[in-house]
Short mmCIF file of C-alpha atoms and ligand atoms in Angstrom, two decimals:
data_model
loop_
_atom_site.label_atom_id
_atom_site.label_comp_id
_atom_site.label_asym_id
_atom_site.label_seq_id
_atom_site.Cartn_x
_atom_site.Cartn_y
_atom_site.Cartn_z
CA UNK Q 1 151.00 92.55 112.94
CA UNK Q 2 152.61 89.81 114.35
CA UNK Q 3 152.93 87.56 111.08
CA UNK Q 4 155.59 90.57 109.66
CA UNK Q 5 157.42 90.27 112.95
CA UNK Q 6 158.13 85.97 112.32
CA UNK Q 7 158.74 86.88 108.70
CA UNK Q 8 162.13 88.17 109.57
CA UNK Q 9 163.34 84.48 110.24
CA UNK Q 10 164.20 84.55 106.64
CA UNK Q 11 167.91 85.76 106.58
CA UNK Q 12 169.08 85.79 110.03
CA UNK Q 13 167.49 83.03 111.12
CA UNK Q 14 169.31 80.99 108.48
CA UNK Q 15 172.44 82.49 110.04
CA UNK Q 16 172.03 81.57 113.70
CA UNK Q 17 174.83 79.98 115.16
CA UNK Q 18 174.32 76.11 115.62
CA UNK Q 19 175.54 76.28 118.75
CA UNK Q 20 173.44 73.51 120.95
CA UNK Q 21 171.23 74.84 123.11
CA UNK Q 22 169.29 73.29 125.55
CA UNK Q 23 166.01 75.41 126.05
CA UNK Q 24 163.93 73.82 129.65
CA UNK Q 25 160.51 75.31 130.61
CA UNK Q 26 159.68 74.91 133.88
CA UNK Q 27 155.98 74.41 134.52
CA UNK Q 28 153.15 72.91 136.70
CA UNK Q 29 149.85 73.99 136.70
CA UNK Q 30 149.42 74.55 140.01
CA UNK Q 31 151.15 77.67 142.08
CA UNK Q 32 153.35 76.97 145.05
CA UNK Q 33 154.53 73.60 144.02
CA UNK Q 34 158.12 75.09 143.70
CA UNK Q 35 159.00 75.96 140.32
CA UNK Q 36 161.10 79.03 140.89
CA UNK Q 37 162.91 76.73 143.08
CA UNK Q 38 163.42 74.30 140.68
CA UNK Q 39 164.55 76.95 138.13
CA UNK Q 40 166.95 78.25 140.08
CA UNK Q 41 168.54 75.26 141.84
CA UNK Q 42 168.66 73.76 138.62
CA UNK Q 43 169.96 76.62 136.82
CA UNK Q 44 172.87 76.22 140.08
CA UNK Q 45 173.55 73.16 139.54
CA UNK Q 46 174.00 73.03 135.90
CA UNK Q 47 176.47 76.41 136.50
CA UNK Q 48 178.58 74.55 138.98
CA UNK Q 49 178.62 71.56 136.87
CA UNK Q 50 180.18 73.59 134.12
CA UNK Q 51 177.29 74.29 131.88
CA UNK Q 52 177.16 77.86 130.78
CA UNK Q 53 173.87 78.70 131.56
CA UNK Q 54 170.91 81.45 131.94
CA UNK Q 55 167.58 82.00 133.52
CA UNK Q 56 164.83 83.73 132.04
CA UNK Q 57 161.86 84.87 134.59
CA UNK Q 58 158.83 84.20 132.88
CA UNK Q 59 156.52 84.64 136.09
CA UNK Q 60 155.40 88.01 134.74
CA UNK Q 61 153.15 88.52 137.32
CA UNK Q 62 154.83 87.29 140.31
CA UNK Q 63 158.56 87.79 139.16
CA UNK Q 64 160.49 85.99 142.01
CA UNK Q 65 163.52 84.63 140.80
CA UNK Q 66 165.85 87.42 141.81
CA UNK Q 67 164.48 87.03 144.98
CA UNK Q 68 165.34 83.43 145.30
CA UNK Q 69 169.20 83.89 143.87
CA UNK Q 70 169.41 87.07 145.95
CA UNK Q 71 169.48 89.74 143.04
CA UNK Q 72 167.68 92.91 142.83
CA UNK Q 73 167.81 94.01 139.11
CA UNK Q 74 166.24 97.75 138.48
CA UNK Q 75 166.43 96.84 134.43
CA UNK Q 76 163.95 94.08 132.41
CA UNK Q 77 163.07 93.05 129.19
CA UNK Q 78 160.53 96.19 129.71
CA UNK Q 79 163.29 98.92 129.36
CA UNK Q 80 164.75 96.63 126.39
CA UNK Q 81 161.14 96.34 124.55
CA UNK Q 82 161.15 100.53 125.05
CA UNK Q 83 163.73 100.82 123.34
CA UNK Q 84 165.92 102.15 126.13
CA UNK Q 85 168.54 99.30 127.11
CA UNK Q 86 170.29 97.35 125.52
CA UNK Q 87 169.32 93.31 126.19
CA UNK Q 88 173.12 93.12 126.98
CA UNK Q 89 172.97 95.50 129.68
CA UNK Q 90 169.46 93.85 131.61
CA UNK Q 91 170.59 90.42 132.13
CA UNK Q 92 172.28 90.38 135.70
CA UNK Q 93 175.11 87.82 136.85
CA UNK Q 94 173.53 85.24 138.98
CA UNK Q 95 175.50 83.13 141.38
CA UNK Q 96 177.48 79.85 139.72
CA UNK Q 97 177.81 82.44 136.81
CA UNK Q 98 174.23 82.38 135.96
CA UNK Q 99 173.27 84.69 133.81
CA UNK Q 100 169.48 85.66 134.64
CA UNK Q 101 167.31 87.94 132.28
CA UNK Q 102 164.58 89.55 134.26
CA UNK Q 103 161.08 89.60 132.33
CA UNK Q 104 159.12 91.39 135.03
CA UNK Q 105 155.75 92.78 134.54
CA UNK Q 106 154.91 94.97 132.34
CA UNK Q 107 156.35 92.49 129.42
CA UNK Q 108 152.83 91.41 130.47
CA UNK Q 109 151.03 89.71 127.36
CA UNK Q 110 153.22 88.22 124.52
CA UNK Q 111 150.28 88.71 122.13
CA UNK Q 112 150.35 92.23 123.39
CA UNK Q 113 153.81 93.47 121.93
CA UNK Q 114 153.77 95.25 118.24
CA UNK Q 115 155.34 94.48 115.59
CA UNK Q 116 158.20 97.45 115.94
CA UNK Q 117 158.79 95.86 119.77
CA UNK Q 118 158.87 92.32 118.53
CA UNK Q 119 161.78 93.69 115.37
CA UNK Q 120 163.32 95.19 118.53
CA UNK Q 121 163.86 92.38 121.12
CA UNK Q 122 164.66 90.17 118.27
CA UNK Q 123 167.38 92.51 117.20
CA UNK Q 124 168.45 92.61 120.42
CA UNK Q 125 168.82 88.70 120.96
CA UNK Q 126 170.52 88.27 117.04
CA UNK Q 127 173.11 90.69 118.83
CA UNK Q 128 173.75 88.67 121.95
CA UNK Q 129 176.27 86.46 122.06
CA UNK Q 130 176.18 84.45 125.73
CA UNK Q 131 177.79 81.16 124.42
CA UNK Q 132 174.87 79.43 126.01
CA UNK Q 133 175.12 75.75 126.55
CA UNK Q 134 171.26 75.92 128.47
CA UNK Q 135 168.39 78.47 128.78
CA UNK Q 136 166.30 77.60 132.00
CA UNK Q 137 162.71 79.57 131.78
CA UNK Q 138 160.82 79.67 135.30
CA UNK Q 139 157.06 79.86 134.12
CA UNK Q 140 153.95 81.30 136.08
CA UNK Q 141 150.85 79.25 137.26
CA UNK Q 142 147.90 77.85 135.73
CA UNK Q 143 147.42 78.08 131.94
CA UNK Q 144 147.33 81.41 130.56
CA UNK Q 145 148.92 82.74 127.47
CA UNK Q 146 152.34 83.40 128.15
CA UNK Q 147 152.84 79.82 130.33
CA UNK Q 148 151.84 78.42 126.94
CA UNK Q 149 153.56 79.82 124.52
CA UNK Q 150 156.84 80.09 127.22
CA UNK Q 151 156.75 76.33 127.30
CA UNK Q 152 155.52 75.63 124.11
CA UNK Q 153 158.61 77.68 122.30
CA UNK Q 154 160.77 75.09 124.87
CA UNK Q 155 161.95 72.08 123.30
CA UNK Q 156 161.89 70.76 126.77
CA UNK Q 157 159.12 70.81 128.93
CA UNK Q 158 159.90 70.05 132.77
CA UNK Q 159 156.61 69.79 134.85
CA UNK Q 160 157.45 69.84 138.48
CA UNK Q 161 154.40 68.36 140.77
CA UNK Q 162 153.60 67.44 143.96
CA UNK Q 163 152.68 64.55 145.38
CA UNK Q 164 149.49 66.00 146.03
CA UNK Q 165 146.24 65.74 144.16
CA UNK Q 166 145.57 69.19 143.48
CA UNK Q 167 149.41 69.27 142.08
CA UNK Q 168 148.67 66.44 140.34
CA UNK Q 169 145.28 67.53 137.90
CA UNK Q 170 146.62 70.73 137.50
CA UNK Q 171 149.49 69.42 136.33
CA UNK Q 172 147.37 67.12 133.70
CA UNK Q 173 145.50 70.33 132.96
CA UNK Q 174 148.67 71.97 131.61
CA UNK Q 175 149.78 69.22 129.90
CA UNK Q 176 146.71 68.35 128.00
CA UNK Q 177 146.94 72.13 126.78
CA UNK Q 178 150.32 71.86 125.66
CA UNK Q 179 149.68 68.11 123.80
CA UNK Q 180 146.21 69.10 122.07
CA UNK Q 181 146.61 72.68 120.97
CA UNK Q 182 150.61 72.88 120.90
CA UNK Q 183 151.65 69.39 119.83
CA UNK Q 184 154.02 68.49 122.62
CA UNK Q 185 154.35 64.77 122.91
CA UNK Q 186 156.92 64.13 125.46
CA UNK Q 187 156.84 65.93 129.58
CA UNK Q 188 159.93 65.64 131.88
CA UNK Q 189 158.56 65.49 135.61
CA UNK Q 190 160.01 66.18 138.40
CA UNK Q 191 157.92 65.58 141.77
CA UNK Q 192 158.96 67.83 144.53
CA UNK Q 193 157.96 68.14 147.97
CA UNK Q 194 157.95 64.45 148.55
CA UNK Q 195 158.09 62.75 151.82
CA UNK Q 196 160.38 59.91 150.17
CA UNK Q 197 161.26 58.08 146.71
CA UNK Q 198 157.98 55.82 147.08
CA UNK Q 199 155.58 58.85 147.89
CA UNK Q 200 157.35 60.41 144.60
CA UNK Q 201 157.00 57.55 142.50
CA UNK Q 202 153.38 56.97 142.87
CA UNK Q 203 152.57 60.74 142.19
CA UNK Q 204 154.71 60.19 138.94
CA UNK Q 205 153.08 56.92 138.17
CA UNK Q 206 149.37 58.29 139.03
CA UNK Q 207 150.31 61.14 136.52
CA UNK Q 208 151.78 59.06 133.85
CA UNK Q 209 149.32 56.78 133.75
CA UNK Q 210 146.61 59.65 132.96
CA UNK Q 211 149.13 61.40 130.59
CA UNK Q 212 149.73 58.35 128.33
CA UNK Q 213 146.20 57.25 128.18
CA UNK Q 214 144.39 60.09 127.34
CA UNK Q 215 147.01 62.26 125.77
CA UNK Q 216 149.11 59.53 124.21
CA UNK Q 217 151.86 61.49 125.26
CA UNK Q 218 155.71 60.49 126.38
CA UNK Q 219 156.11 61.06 130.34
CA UNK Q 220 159.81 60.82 131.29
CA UNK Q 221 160.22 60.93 135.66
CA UNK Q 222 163.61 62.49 135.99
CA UNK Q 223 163.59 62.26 139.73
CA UNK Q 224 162.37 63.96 142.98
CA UNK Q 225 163.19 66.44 145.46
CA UNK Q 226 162.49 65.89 149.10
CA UNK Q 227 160.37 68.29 151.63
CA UNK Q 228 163.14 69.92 153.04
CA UNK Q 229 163.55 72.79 155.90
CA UNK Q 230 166.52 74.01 154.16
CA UNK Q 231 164.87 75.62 151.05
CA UNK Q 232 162.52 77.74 152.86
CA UNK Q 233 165.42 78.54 154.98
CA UNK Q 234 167.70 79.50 152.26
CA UNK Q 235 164.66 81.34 150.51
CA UNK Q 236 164.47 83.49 153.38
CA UNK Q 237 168.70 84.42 153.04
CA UNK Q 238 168.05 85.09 149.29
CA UNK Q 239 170.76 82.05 148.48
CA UNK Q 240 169.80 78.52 146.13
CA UNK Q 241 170.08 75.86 148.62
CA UNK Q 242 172.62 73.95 146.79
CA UNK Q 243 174.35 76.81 147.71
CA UNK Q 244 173.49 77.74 150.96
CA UNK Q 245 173.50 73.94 152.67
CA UNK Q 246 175.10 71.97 149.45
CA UNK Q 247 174.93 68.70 151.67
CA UNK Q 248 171.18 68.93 152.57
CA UNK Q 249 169.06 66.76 151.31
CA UNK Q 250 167.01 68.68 148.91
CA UNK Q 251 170.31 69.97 147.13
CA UNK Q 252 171.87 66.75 146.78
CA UNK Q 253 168.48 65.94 145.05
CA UNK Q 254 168.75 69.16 142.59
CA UNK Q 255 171.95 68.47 141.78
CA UNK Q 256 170.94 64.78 140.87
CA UNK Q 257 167.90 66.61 139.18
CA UNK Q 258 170.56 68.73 137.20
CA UNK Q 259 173.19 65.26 135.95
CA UNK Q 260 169.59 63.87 134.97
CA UNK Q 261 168.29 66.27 133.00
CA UNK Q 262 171.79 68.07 131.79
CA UNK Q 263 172.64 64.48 130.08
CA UNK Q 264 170.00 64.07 128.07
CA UNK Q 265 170.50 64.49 124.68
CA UNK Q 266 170.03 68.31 123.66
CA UNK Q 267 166.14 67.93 121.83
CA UNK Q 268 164.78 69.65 119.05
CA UNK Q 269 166.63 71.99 116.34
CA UNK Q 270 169.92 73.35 117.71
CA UNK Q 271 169.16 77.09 116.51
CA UNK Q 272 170.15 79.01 119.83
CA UNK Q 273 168.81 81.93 121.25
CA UNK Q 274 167.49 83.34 118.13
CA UNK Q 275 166.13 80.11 117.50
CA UNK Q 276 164.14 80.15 120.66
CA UNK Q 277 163.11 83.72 120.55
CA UNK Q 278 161.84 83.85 116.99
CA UNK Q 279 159.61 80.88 118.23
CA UNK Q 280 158.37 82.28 121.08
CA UNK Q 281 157.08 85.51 119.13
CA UNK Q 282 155.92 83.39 116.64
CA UNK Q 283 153.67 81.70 119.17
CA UNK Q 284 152.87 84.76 120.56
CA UNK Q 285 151.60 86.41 117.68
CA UNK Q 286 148.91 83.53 117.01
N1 ADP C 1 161.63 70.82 148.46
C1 ADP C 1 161.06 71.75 149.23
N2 ADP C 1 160.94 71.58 150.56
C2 ADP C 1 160.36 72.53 151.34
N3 ADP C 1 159.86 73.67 150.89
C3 ADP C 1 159.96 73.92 149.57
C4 ADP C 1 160.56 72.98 148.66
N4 ADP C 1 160.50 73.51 147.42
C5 ADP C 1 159.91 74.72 147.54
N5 ADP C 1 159.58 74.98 148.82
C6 ADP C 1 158.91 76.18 149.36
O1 ADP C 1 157.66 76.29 148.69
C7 ADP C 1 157.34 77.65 148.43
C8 ADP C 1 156.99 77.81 146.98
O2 ADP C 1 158.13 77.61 146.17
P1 ADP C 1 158.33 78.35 144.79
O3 ADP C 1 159.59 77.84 144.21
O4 ADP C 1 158.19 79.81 144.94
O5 ADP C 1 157.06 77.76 144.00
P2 ADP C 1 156.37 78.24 142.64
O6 ADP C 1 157.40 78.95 141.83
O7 ADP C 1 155.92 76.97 141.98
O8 ADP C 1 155.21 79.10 143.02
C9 ADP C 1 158.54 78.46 148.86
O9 ADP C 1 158.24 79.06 150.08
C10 ADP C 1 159.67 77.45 149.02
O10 ADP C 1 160.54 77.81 150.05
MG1 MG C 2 157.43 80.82 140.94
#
């Protein structure tokens, strides 16, 4: 079923616009280590520093984003895979005009979706134009299905760690996944949590180190983000932090986080939207 679903690339695929979009999946491995945060601070950042730019919440099971920029959306990709909304009238403006598209559960197993739903959502995205300049995707934990073929349907692949150990060979865990069975060959990593630039550096470097040996992969550090009071603060008021206390520490570092990685060059094909979606229901559907 899925194989007639990625068989529509043909024609329309052809056609997509060749916009340049940047397409970031943010992983870990391990839970907690303050990916959502990432996402959405990022996703902030990015917004304020011009980018047109949207979030998609891929943490099916523990959907937070809206939380953390302070939406409450009653619509998801659910109501759009039903047939009942259009994927126009889901996605929710975000502050920093962030567009977010809520995935929620329910859109629970990629591999799950029929062919008809699959036709559907891809319809849907060929009819979307958002002018995207970059698509930030805030993954789940751990290794299951959908982190995989999420990140793997990325061209860009931003692991956040911490500087702890756990954080650390999780992290490796997730990465050896994506490098063996999907191909990747180059990780972004961003350490947060850290007590200081050294403490982040060595996490990095301990990581790296593994990475390249034993994966012969490409491990780029593109900076850290500081334990800070502020984000759990601003958590709690449902506002980013670069938002809520732009001059505290930890924002100053997303929005370092967010020149870093928002001036690299745009990687892999430049297909848009469609481009990403046909990929990650092609993945799927493996
Ligand atoms: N730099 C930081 N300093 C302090 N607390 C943080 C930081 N980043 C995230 N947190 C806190 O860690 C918890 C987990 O963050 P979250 O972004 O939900 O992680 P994940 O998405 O990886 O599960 C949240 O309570 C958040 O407030
Ligand atoms: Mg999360």
């Amino acid at each position: 079923m899925a194989e007639t679903a990625v068989d529509i690339s043909s024609a329309r695929a052809a056609q997509a616009v060749g916009h340049p979009l940047r397409v970031i999946a943010v992983a870990s491995g391990k839970g907690g280590v303050g990916k959502t945060n990432v996402a959405a601070n990022l996703a902030v950042a990015l917004g304020r520093q011009g980018r047109r730019v949207c979030v998609l919440d891929a943490d099916l099971g523990l959907a937070n984003l809206d939380v953390v920029l302070g939406l409450a959306p009653r619509l998801n990709l659910l109501h759009v895979l039903r047939g009942e909304r259009r994927l126009s009238e889901i996605i929710v403006d975000g502050p920093a005009g962030v567009q977010v598209i809520p995935a929620a559960s329910g859109f629970e197993e990629l591999t799950a979706l029929g062919a008809a739903e699959r036709i559907r959502l891809l319809d849907e995205v060929d009819a979307l134009d958002l002018g995207l300049d970059v698509l930030v995707i805030d993954t789940a934990a751990g290794i299951s299905g959908n982190v995989l073929y999420f990140t793997a349907a990325a061209a860009e692949a931003l692991i956040v760690i911490t500087p702890e150990p756990t954080a650390l060979t999780d992290a490796y865990a997730l990465m050896k996944v994506l490098a063996t069975r999907y191909g990747r060959r180059e990780f972004l990593v961003a350490v947060n949590m850290a007590s200081g630039a050294a403490d982040a550096e060595a996490a990095f470097a301990r990581l790296a180190r593994v990475a390249e040996r034993f994966l012969a992969v490409r491990v780029e550090y593109q900076g850290y983000v500081p334990w800070d009071d502020a984000v759990p603060r601003a958590v709690r008021h449902q506002v980013p932090v670069v938002l809520a206390a732009p001059s505290a520490p930890a924002s100053l570092a997303f929005a370092q986080l967010a020149q870093r990685v928002g001036g690299r060059p745009v990687a892999g094909p430049n297909g848009g939207l469609q481009f990403f979606f046909r990929r990650l229901l092609g993945e799927g559907g493996r």
